[in-house]
Short mmCIF file of C-alpha atoms and ligand atoms in Angstrom, two decimals:
data_model
loop_
_atom_site.label_atom_id
_atom_site.label_comp_id
_atom_site.label_asym_id
_atom_site.label_seq_id
_atom_site.Cartn_x
_atom_site.Cartn_y
_atom_site.Cartn_z
CA UNK A 207 -64.40 23.97 -87.24
CA UNK A 208 -62.87 27.20 -86.12
CA UNK A 209 -64.20 26.61 -82.62
CA UNK A 210 -62.84 23.08 -82.67
CA UNK A 211 -59.42 24.33 -83.72
CA UNK A 212 -59.48 27.00 -81.03
CA UNK A 213 -60.38 24.41 -78.34
CA UNK A 214 -57.71 22.03 -79.62
CA UNK A 215 -55.12 24.85 -79.56
CA UNK A 216 -56.09 25.71 -76.00
CA UNK A 217 -55.80 22.09 -74.95
CA UNK A 218 -52.34 21.80 -76.54
CA UNK A 219 -51.30 25.00 -74.84
CA UNK A 220 -52.59 23.76 -71.52
CA UNK A 221 -50.86 20.41 -71.98
CA UNK A 222 -47.64 22.15 -72.95
CA UNK A 223 -47.94 24.37 -69.88
CA UNK A 224 -48.50 21.37 -67.69
CA UNK A 225 -45.50 19.61 -69.22
CA UNK A 226 -43.39 22.70 -68.68
CA UNK A 227 -44.47 23.00 -65.09
CA UNK A 228 -43.81 19.33 -64.44
CA UNK A 229 -40.43 19.58 -66.13
CA UNK A 230 -39.56 22.67 -64.11
CA UNK A 231 -40.64 21.03 -60.91
CA UNK A 232 -38.66 17.91 -61.55
CA UNK A 233 -35.66 19.90 -62.82
CA UNK A 234 -35.75 21.96 -59.63
CA UNK A 235 -36.04 18.89 -57.54
CA UNK A 236 -33.44 16.85 -59.34
CA UNK A 237 -31.18 19.87 -59.61
CA UNK A 238 -31.22 20.54 -55.92
CA UNK A 239 -30.98 16.87 -55.19
CA UNK A 240 -27.96 16.41 -57.35
CA UNK A 241 -26.29 19.44 -55.94
CA UNK A 242 -27.48 18.57 -52.53
CA UNK A 243 -26.42 14.99 -52.88
CA UNK A 244 -22.96 16.09 -53.79
CA UNK A 245 -22.81 18.55 -50.97
CA UNK A 246 -24.56 16.27 -48.66
CA UNK A 247 -22.20 13.42 -49.35
CA UNK A 248 -19.24 15.63 -48.71
CA UNK A 249 -20.91 17.31 -45.82
CA UNK A 250 -21.99 14.02 -44.41
CA UNK A 251 -18.46 12.74 -44.51
CA UNK A 252 -17.15 15.94 -43.10
CA UNK A 253 -19.93 16.12 -40.60
CA UNK A 254 -19.45 12.51 -39.78
CA UNK A 255 -15.79 13.12 -39.27
CA UNK A 256 -16.58 16.15 -37.22
CA UNK A 257 -19.25 14.30 -35.35
CA UNK A 258 -16.90 11.47 -34.69
CA UNK A 259 -14.26 13.84 -33.37
CA UNK A 260 -16.88 15.79 -31.54
CA UNK A 261 -18.42 12.57 -30.38
CA UNK A 262 -15.08 11.52 -29.04
CA UNK A 263 -14.46 14.85 -27.47
CA UNK A 264 -18.01 14.92 -26.20
CA UNK A 265 -17.28 11.55 -24.68
CA UNK A 266 -14.05 12.88 -23.23
CA UNK A 267 -15.86 15.95 -22.01
CA UNK A 268 -18.76 14.03 -20.61
CA UNK A 269 -16.31 11.69 -18.94
CA UNK A 270 -14.99 14.80 -17.34
CA UNK A 271 -18.14 15.19 -15.36
CA UNK A 272 -18.59 13.83 -11.89
CA UNK A 273 -20.41 10.53 -11.74
CA UNK A 274 -19.44 9.43 -15.27
CA UNK A 275 -18.24 5.89 -15.82
CA UNK A 276 -14.54 6.00 -16.64
CA UNK A 277 -12.30 3.50 -18.36
CA UNK A 278 -9.18 3.23 -16.22
CA UNK A 279 -5.99 1.48 -17.29
CA UNK A 280 -3.91 0.27 -14.34
CA UNK A 281 -0.29 -0.75 -14.87
CA UNK A 282 0.89 -2.55 -11.75
CA UNK A 283 4.51 -3.40 -10.83
CA UNK A 284 3.98 -7.15 -10.42
CA UNK A 285 3.09 -9.66 -7.74
CA UNK A 286 6.41 -9.75 -5.93
CA UNK A 287 5.21 -9.39 -2.34
CA UNK A 288 2.30 -9.76 0.08
CA UNK A 289 2.09 -5.99 0.03
CA UNK A 290 1.72 -5.87 -3.74
CA UNK A 291 -1.04 -8.48 -3.76
CA UNK A 292 -3.01 -6.44 -1.23
CA UNK A 293 -2.37 -3.23 -3.14
CA UNK A 294 -3.52 -4.70 -6.46
CA UNK A 295 -6.74 -5.96 -4.91
CA UNK A 296 -7.42 -2.67 -3.15
CA UNK A 297 -7.08 -0.66 -6.38
CA UNK A 298 -8.95 -3.16 -8.56
CA UNK A 299 -11.84 -3.41 -6.09
CA UNK A 300 -12.07 0.34 -5.64
CA UNK A 301 -12.23 0.97 -9.41
CA UNK A 302 -14.93 -1.66 -9.92
CA UNK A 303 -16.90 -0.74 -6.80
CA UNK A 304 -17.07 2.85 -8.02
CA UNK A 305 -18.67 1.58 -11.27
CA UNK A 306 -15.70 2.27 -13.52
CA UNK A 307 -14.22 -0.08 -16.10
CA UNK A 308 -10.78 -1.52 -15.33
CA UNK A 309 -8.09 -2.51 -17.79
CA UNK A 310 -5.33 -4.23 -15.82
CA UNK A 311 -1.76 -5.04 -16.72
CA UNK A 312 0.85 -6.80 -14.55
CA UNK A 313 4.37 -5.73 -15.53
CA UNK A 314 6.07 -8.66 -13.81
CA UNK A 315 8.62 -6.20 -12.43
CA UNK A 316 9.84 -5.27 -15.92
CA UNK A 317 9.93 -1.66 -17.08
CA UNK A 318 9.54 -2.60 -20.76
CA UNK A 319 6.26 -4.36 -19.95
CA UNK A 320 4.97 -1.20 -18.30
CA UNK A 321 5.89 0.97 -21.25
CA UNK A 322 4.05 -1.47 -23.55
CA UNK A 323 1.01 -1.49 -21.25
CA UNK A 324 0.80 2.30 -21.14
CA UNK A 325 1.08 2.51 -24.93
CA UNK A 326 -1.71 -0.04 -25.24
CA UNK A 327 -3.90 1.99 -22.84
CA UNK A 328 -3.26 5.05 -25.02
CA UNK A 329 -4.26 3.14 -28.16
CA UNK A 330 -7.40 1.95 -26.43
CA UNK A 331 -8.21 5.59 -25.53
CA UNK A 332 -8.76 4.95 -21.83
CA UNK A 333 -9.96 7.93 -19.80
CA UNK A 334 -7.23 7.69 -17.16
CA UNK A 335 -4.06 5.74 -16.42
CA UNK A 336 -3.02 4.55 -12.97
CA UNK A 337 0.62 3.70 -12.92
CA UNK A 338 2.90 2.26 -10.25
CA UNK A 339 6.38 2.45 -11.78
CA UNK A 340 8.81 -0.44 -11.35
CA UNK A 341 11.75 1.98 -11.38
CA UNK A 342 11.98 5.75 -11.13
CA UNK A 343 13.66 6.71 -14.40
CA UNK A 344 13.07 6.21 -18.13
CA UNK A 345 9.36 7.01 -18.42
CA UNK A 346 9.49 10.52 -19.97
CA UNK A 347 8.67 9.47 -23.53
CA UNK A 348 5.69 7.29 -22.75
CA UNK A 349 4.29 9.78 -20.22
CA UNK A 350 4.59 12.49 -22.85
CA UNK A 351 2.66 10.26 -25.25
CA UNK A 352 -0.13 9.91 -22.69
CA UNK A 353 -0.16 13.66 -22.16
CA UNK A 354 -0.29 14.32 -25.90
CA UNK A 355 -3.26 11.95 -26.13
CA UNK A 356 -4.99 13.95 -23.39
CA UNK A 357 -4.99 11.04 -20.93
CA UNK A 358 -4.28 11.99 -17.30
CA UNK A 359 -1.81 9.78 -15.43
CA UNK A 360 -2.09 9.09 -11.71
CA UNK A 361 1.02 7.78 -9.95
CA UNK A 362 0.19 5.21 -7.31
CA UNK A 363 2.59 3.94 -4.64
CA UNK A 364 5.85 4.86 -6.39
CA UNK A 365 7.16 8.08 -7.90
CA UNK A 366 8.90 8.72 -11.21
CA UNK A 367 12.00 10.82 -11.66
CA UNK A 368 11.03 13.13 -14.57
CA UNK A 369 11.79 16.83 -14.99
CA UNK A 370 8.35 17.84 -16.23
CA UNK A 371 5.85 17.24 -13.46
CA UNK A 372 2.96 18.13 -15.76
CA UNK A 373 3.32 14.59 -17.15
CA UNK A 374 1.29 13.28 -14.21
CA UNK A 375 -1.61 14.65 -12.20
CA UNK A 376 -0.80 13.55 -8.68
CA UNK A 377 1.28 11.03 -6.78
CA UNK A 378 -0.47 9.10 -4.04
CA UNK A 379 1.85 6.93 -2.01
CA UNK A 380 3.88 6.41 1.11
CA UNK A 381 6.79 8.52 2.26
CA UNK A 382 9.52 5.93 1.77
CA UNK A 383 12.29 8.18 3.12
CA UNK A 384 10.30 8.60 6.30
CA UNK A 385 9.85 4.82 6.53
CA UNK A 386 13.65 4.45 6.34
CA UNK A 387 14.03 7.08 9.07
CA UNK A 388 11.54 5.25 11.28
CA UNK A 389 13.54 2.05 10.88
CA UNK A 390 16.75 3.94 11.73
CA UNK A 391 15.24 5.67 14.76
CA UNK A 392 13.87 2.41 16.10
CA UNK A 393 17.32 0.82 15.82
CA UNK A 394 19.09 3.76 17.44
CA UNK A 395 16.71 3.56 20.43
CA UNK A 396 16.80 -0.22 20.63
CA UNK A 397 20.61 -0.23 20.67
CA UNK A 398 21.00 2.85 22.84
CA UNK A 399 22.85 0.90 25.54
CA UNK A 400 24.93 -1.20 23.18
CA UNK A 401 28.50 -0.41 22.45
CA UNK A 402 29.63 -0.55 18.86
CA UNK A 403 30.46 -1.74 16.43
CA UNK A 404 26.96 -2.78 15.38
CA UNK A 405 27.17 -4.56 12.07
CA UNK A 406 24.18 -4.23 9.78
CA UNK A 407 23.37 -6.15 6.62
CA UNK A 408 20.88 -4.56 4.27
CA UNK A 409 18.52 -6.27 1.82
CA UNK A 410 17.60 -3.63 -0.71
CA UNK A 411 14.46 -3.58 -2.82
CA UNK A 412 14.44 -3.57 -6.63
CA UNK A 413 17.42 -1.63 -7.96
CA UNK A 414 16.36 1.83 -9.14
CA UNK A 415 12.91 1.68 -7.51
CA UNK A 416 11.70 4.56 -5.37
CA UNK A 417 11.24 2.51 -2.18
CA UNK A 418 14.72 0.99 -2.46
CA UNK A 419 16.38 4.36 -3.02
CA UNK A 420 14.35 6.22 -0.39
CA UNK A 421 14.33 3.59 2.36
CA UNK A 422 18.11 3.33 2.11
CA UNK A 423 18.46 7.10 2.23
CA UNK A 424 16.17 7.58 5.24
CA UNK A 425 17.79 4.77 7.23
CA UNK A 426 21.35 5.93 6.51
CA UNK A 427 20.45 9.51 7.39
CA UNK A 428 19.64 8.38 10.95
CA UNK A 429 22.22 5.70 11.67
CA UNK A 430 25.05 7.78 10.24
CA UNK A 431 24.61 10.12 13.20
CA UNK A 432 26.29 7.51 15.40
CA UNK A 433 29.67 5.99 14.60
CA UNK A 434 28.85 2.65 16.14
CA UNK A 435 26.55 1.63 13.28
CA UNK A 436 28.01 0.21 10.11
CA UNK A 437 26.38 -1.32 7.05
CA UNK A 438 28.79 -4.14 6.27
CA UNK A 439 26.85 -5.67 3.36
CA UNK A 440 24.12 -4.30 1.16
CA UNK A 441 22.58 -6.04 -1.82
CA UNK A 442 19.28 -6.25 -3.63
CA UNK A 443 16.78 -9.01 -2.90
CA UNK A 444 14.32 -7.57 -5.44
CA UNK A 445 11.54 -7.40 -2.82
CA UNK A 446 10.91 -11.18 -2.99
CA UNK A 447 11.15 -13.91 -0.32
CA UNK A 448 13.17 -16.22 -2.54
CA UNK A 449 15.77 -13.57 -3.33
CA UNK A 450 15.82 -12.35 0.27
CA UNK A 451 16.67 -15.87 1.43
CA UNK A 452 19.28 -16.37 -1.25
CA UNK A 453 21.11 -13.11 -0.54
CA UNK A 454 20.94 -13.61 3.23
CA UNK A 455 22.54 -17.04 2.76
CA UNK A 456 25.39 -15.32 0.94
CA UNK A 457 25.69 -12.69 3.70
CA UNK A 458 25.82 -15.42 6.35
CA UNK A 459 28.38 -17.34 4.37
CA UNK A 460 30.75 -14.40 4.25
CA UNK A 461 29.96 -12.67 7.58
CA UNK A 462 28.30 -15.36 9.76
CA UNK A 463 28.21 -14.50 13.48
CA UNK A 464 29.53 -11.05 12.68
CA UNK A 465 26.04 -9.86 11.70
CA UNK A 466 24.09 -8.02 14.42
CA UNK A 467 21.20 -6.50 12.48
CA UNK A 468 19.28 -7.18 9.28
CA UNK A 469 17.52 -4.20 7.71
CA UNK A 470 15.24 -5.49 4.90
CA UNK A 471 13.47 -3.01 2.64
CA UNK A 472 10.34 -5.16 2.86
CA UNK A 473 8.86 -7.91 5.02
CA UNK A 474 8.92 -10.55 2.31
CA UNK A 475 12.71 -10.34 2.04
CA UNK A 476 12.96 -10.32 5.86
CA UNK A 477 10.82 -13.48 6.02
CA UNK A 478 13.00 -15.18 3.40
CA UNK A 479 16.09 -14.11 5.36
CA UNK A 480 14.65 -15.49 8.62
CA UNK A 481 14.53 -18.91 6.99
CA UNK A 482 18.15 -18.56 5.91
CA UNK A 483 19.19 -17.52 9.44
CA UNK A 484 17.42 -20.52 11.01
CA UNK A 485 18.95 -22.89 8.49
CA UNK A 486 22.36 -21.41 9.29
CA UNK A 487 21.76 -22.27 12.94
CA UNK A 488 21.20 -18.79 14.41
CA UNK A 489 18.12 -17.42 16.12
CA UNK A 490 16.35 -14.61 14.24
CA UNK A 491 15.36 -11.67 16.45
CA UNK A 492 17.79 -12.87 19.15
CA UNK A 493 21.14 -13.42 17.50
CA UNK A 494 20.28 -11.06 14.68
CA UNK A 495 17.84 -8.16 15.12
CA UNK A 496 15.36 -8.16 12.23
CA UNK A 497 13.80 -4.98 10.83
CA UNK A 498 11.29 -5.12 7.98
CA UNK A 499 8.99 -2.71 6.16
CA UNK A 500 5.33 -3.09 5.09
CA UNK A 501 3.61 -4.56 8.20
CA UNK A 502 2.07 -7.44 6.26
CA UNK A 503 0.39 -10.37 8.04
CA UNK A 504 3.45 -12.55 7.45
CA UNK A 505 5.55 -10.10 9.48
CA UNK A 506 3.00 -10.11 12.31
CA UNK A 507 3.10 -13.92 12.33
CA UNK A 508 6.91 -13.85 12.44
CA UNK A 509 6.83 -11.30 15.26
CA UNK A 510 4.21 -13.30 17.19
CA UNK A 511 6.55 -16.33 16.84
CA UNK A 512 9.40 -14.23 18.25
CA UNK A 513 11.40 -14.28 15.00
CA UNK A 514 11.20 -10.66 13.90
CA UNK A 515 11.60 -7.48 15.94
CA UNK A 516 9.84 -4.67 14.12
CA UNK A 517 8.05 -3.76 10.92
CA UNK A 518 7.49 -0.27 9.60
CA UNK A 519 4.06 0.16 8.10
CA UNK A 520 3.62 0.87 4.40
CA UNK A 521 -0.11 0.89 3.80
CA UNK A 522 -1.19 -0.64 0.45
CA UNK A 523 -4.94 -0.18 0.97
CA UNK A 524 -5.30 3.18 -0.72
CA UNK A 525 -7.50 2.07 -3.64
CA UNK A 526 -10.60 4.00 -2.48
CA UNK A 527 -8.54 7.17 -1.84
CA UNK A 528 -7.01 6.86 -5.32
CA UNK A 529 -10.38 6.48 -7.05
CA UNK A 530 -11.69 9.52 -5.10
CA UNK A 531 -8.75 11.53 -6.44
CA UNK A 532 -9.38 10.40 -10.02
CA UNK A 533 -13.04 11.39 -9.73
CA UNK A 534 -12.12 14.73 -8.19
CA UNK A 535 -9.81 15.40 -11.12
CA UNK A 536 -12.57 14.62 -13.63
CA UNK A 537 -14.91 16.85 -11.67
CA UNK A 538 -12.48 19.69 -12.37
CA UNK A 539 -10.82 19.91 -8.96
CA UNK A 540 -7.18 20.89 -8.63
CA UNK A 541 -5.21 18.17 -6.80
CA UNK A 542 -2.03 18.45 -4.75
CA UNK A 543 0.93 17.04 -6.61
CA UNK A 544 1.88 14.84 -3.66
CA UNK A 545 -0.54 13.05 -1.38
CA UNK A 546 0.92 10.88 1.37
CA UNK A 547 -0.59 7.76 2.86
CA UNK A 548 -0.57 7.80 6.67
CA UNK A 549 1.20 4.96 8.39
CA UNK A 550 2.67 3.63 11.62
CA UNK A 551 5.20 1.13 13.06
CA UNK A 552 4.63 -2.15 14.96
CA UNK A 553 6.88 -4.09 17.32
CA UNK A 554 7.02 -7.70 18.48
CA UNK A 555 5.07 -7.07 21.69
CA UNK A 556 2.04 -5.77 19.74
CA UNK A 557 1.98 -8.61 17.21
CA UNK A 558 -0.24 -11.18 18.94
CA UNK A 559 -2.92 -8.65 19.79
CA UNK A 560 -2.99 -7.01 16.34
CA UNK A 561 -2.54 -10.08 14.14
CA UNK A 562 -6.25 -11.06 13.99
CA UNK A 563 -7.25 -7.60 12.80
CA UNK A 564 -4.58 -7.15 10.14
CA UNK A 565 -6.23 -6.60 6.78
CA UNK A 566 -3.25 -7.51 4.61
O1 LIG B 99 6.47 0.10 -3.49
C1 LIG B 99 6.12 -0.51 -2.31
C2 LIG B 99 6.98 -1.69 -2.07
O2 LIG B 99 6.92 -2.57 -3.16
C3 LIG B 99 6.62 -2.55 -0.89
O3 LIG B 99 7.23 -2.17 0.27
C4 LIG B 99 7.17 -3.85 -1.31
O4 LIG B 99 6.78 -4.92 -0.53
C5 LIG B 99 6.68 -3.86 -2.68
O5 LIG B 99 7.00 -4.89 -3.46
#
């Protein structure tokens, strides 16, 4: 009996020990789990948050490496001219051909549409913004918002007038002042043997736009060197054929045979004006010397038909150069603030030969 009691006591002790061990084990486990769960939940959220931020920044960083696929938001001026159509296609094709994703917005020549588009690109967290401003001023706030969001802005074709040039990376576009000078120099040479007064009417581009301001400035800088030249009328035709025609009709109505020269800030307006001149009963390029800017196909056709005298080239096909610059920036290269597109000038006598090879 004593032995039995001893064995029973040992068994109870053993059982109790086992229970204790099991309880300890499970207490340890559950204890750490509970604690851990609490911590983990918090940590997970924090970590998740951190990961998300990191993930984003990793994405931003990895997008910073050469060869990465970028999401590029492109805010274009509109579709007001042959030039613009060619420019839009060149930039869109270049972005897609390079394997990047394009988000496109057409501002229909309205600044408020561009501001909305840029804000939407910021919300969508694009990697880069390409922006061709309708007008020069009034973009500080939205450009600052893009900068604050860490999104680099590339100015294409037209410049902005902002004090802080850190709001954009680089400006790739034509030298519009120089284009105006070329137009002026051509006229001065062409009219070298003419006595004054030489009466000029001017069709300006969109009011407040860089090409309208600069082309006027460059042209005036040259012709003002000779007293015989005078701009007798100057008004905007908003870079469109329809407006160019309409305003030229008004010029003809008030000045008629008094007009010697038309200087149009783009070919589309010149082409619209040619129609108005013919309808008025005068011969374009004979009775009125016609100067345009852009060198679009339509101008070459008009020159080949003997209806336009000269067009100053403004090359819209810089899409591939622009995408190269964006990629260089993301590869960490320092870019010049101003990169000019090279261009030329074409006269009537070259038109027939060059027309078949014109790309835009
Ligand atoms: O900014 C470039 C100008 O804009 C082109 O000369 C004109 O045709 C266009 O609409």
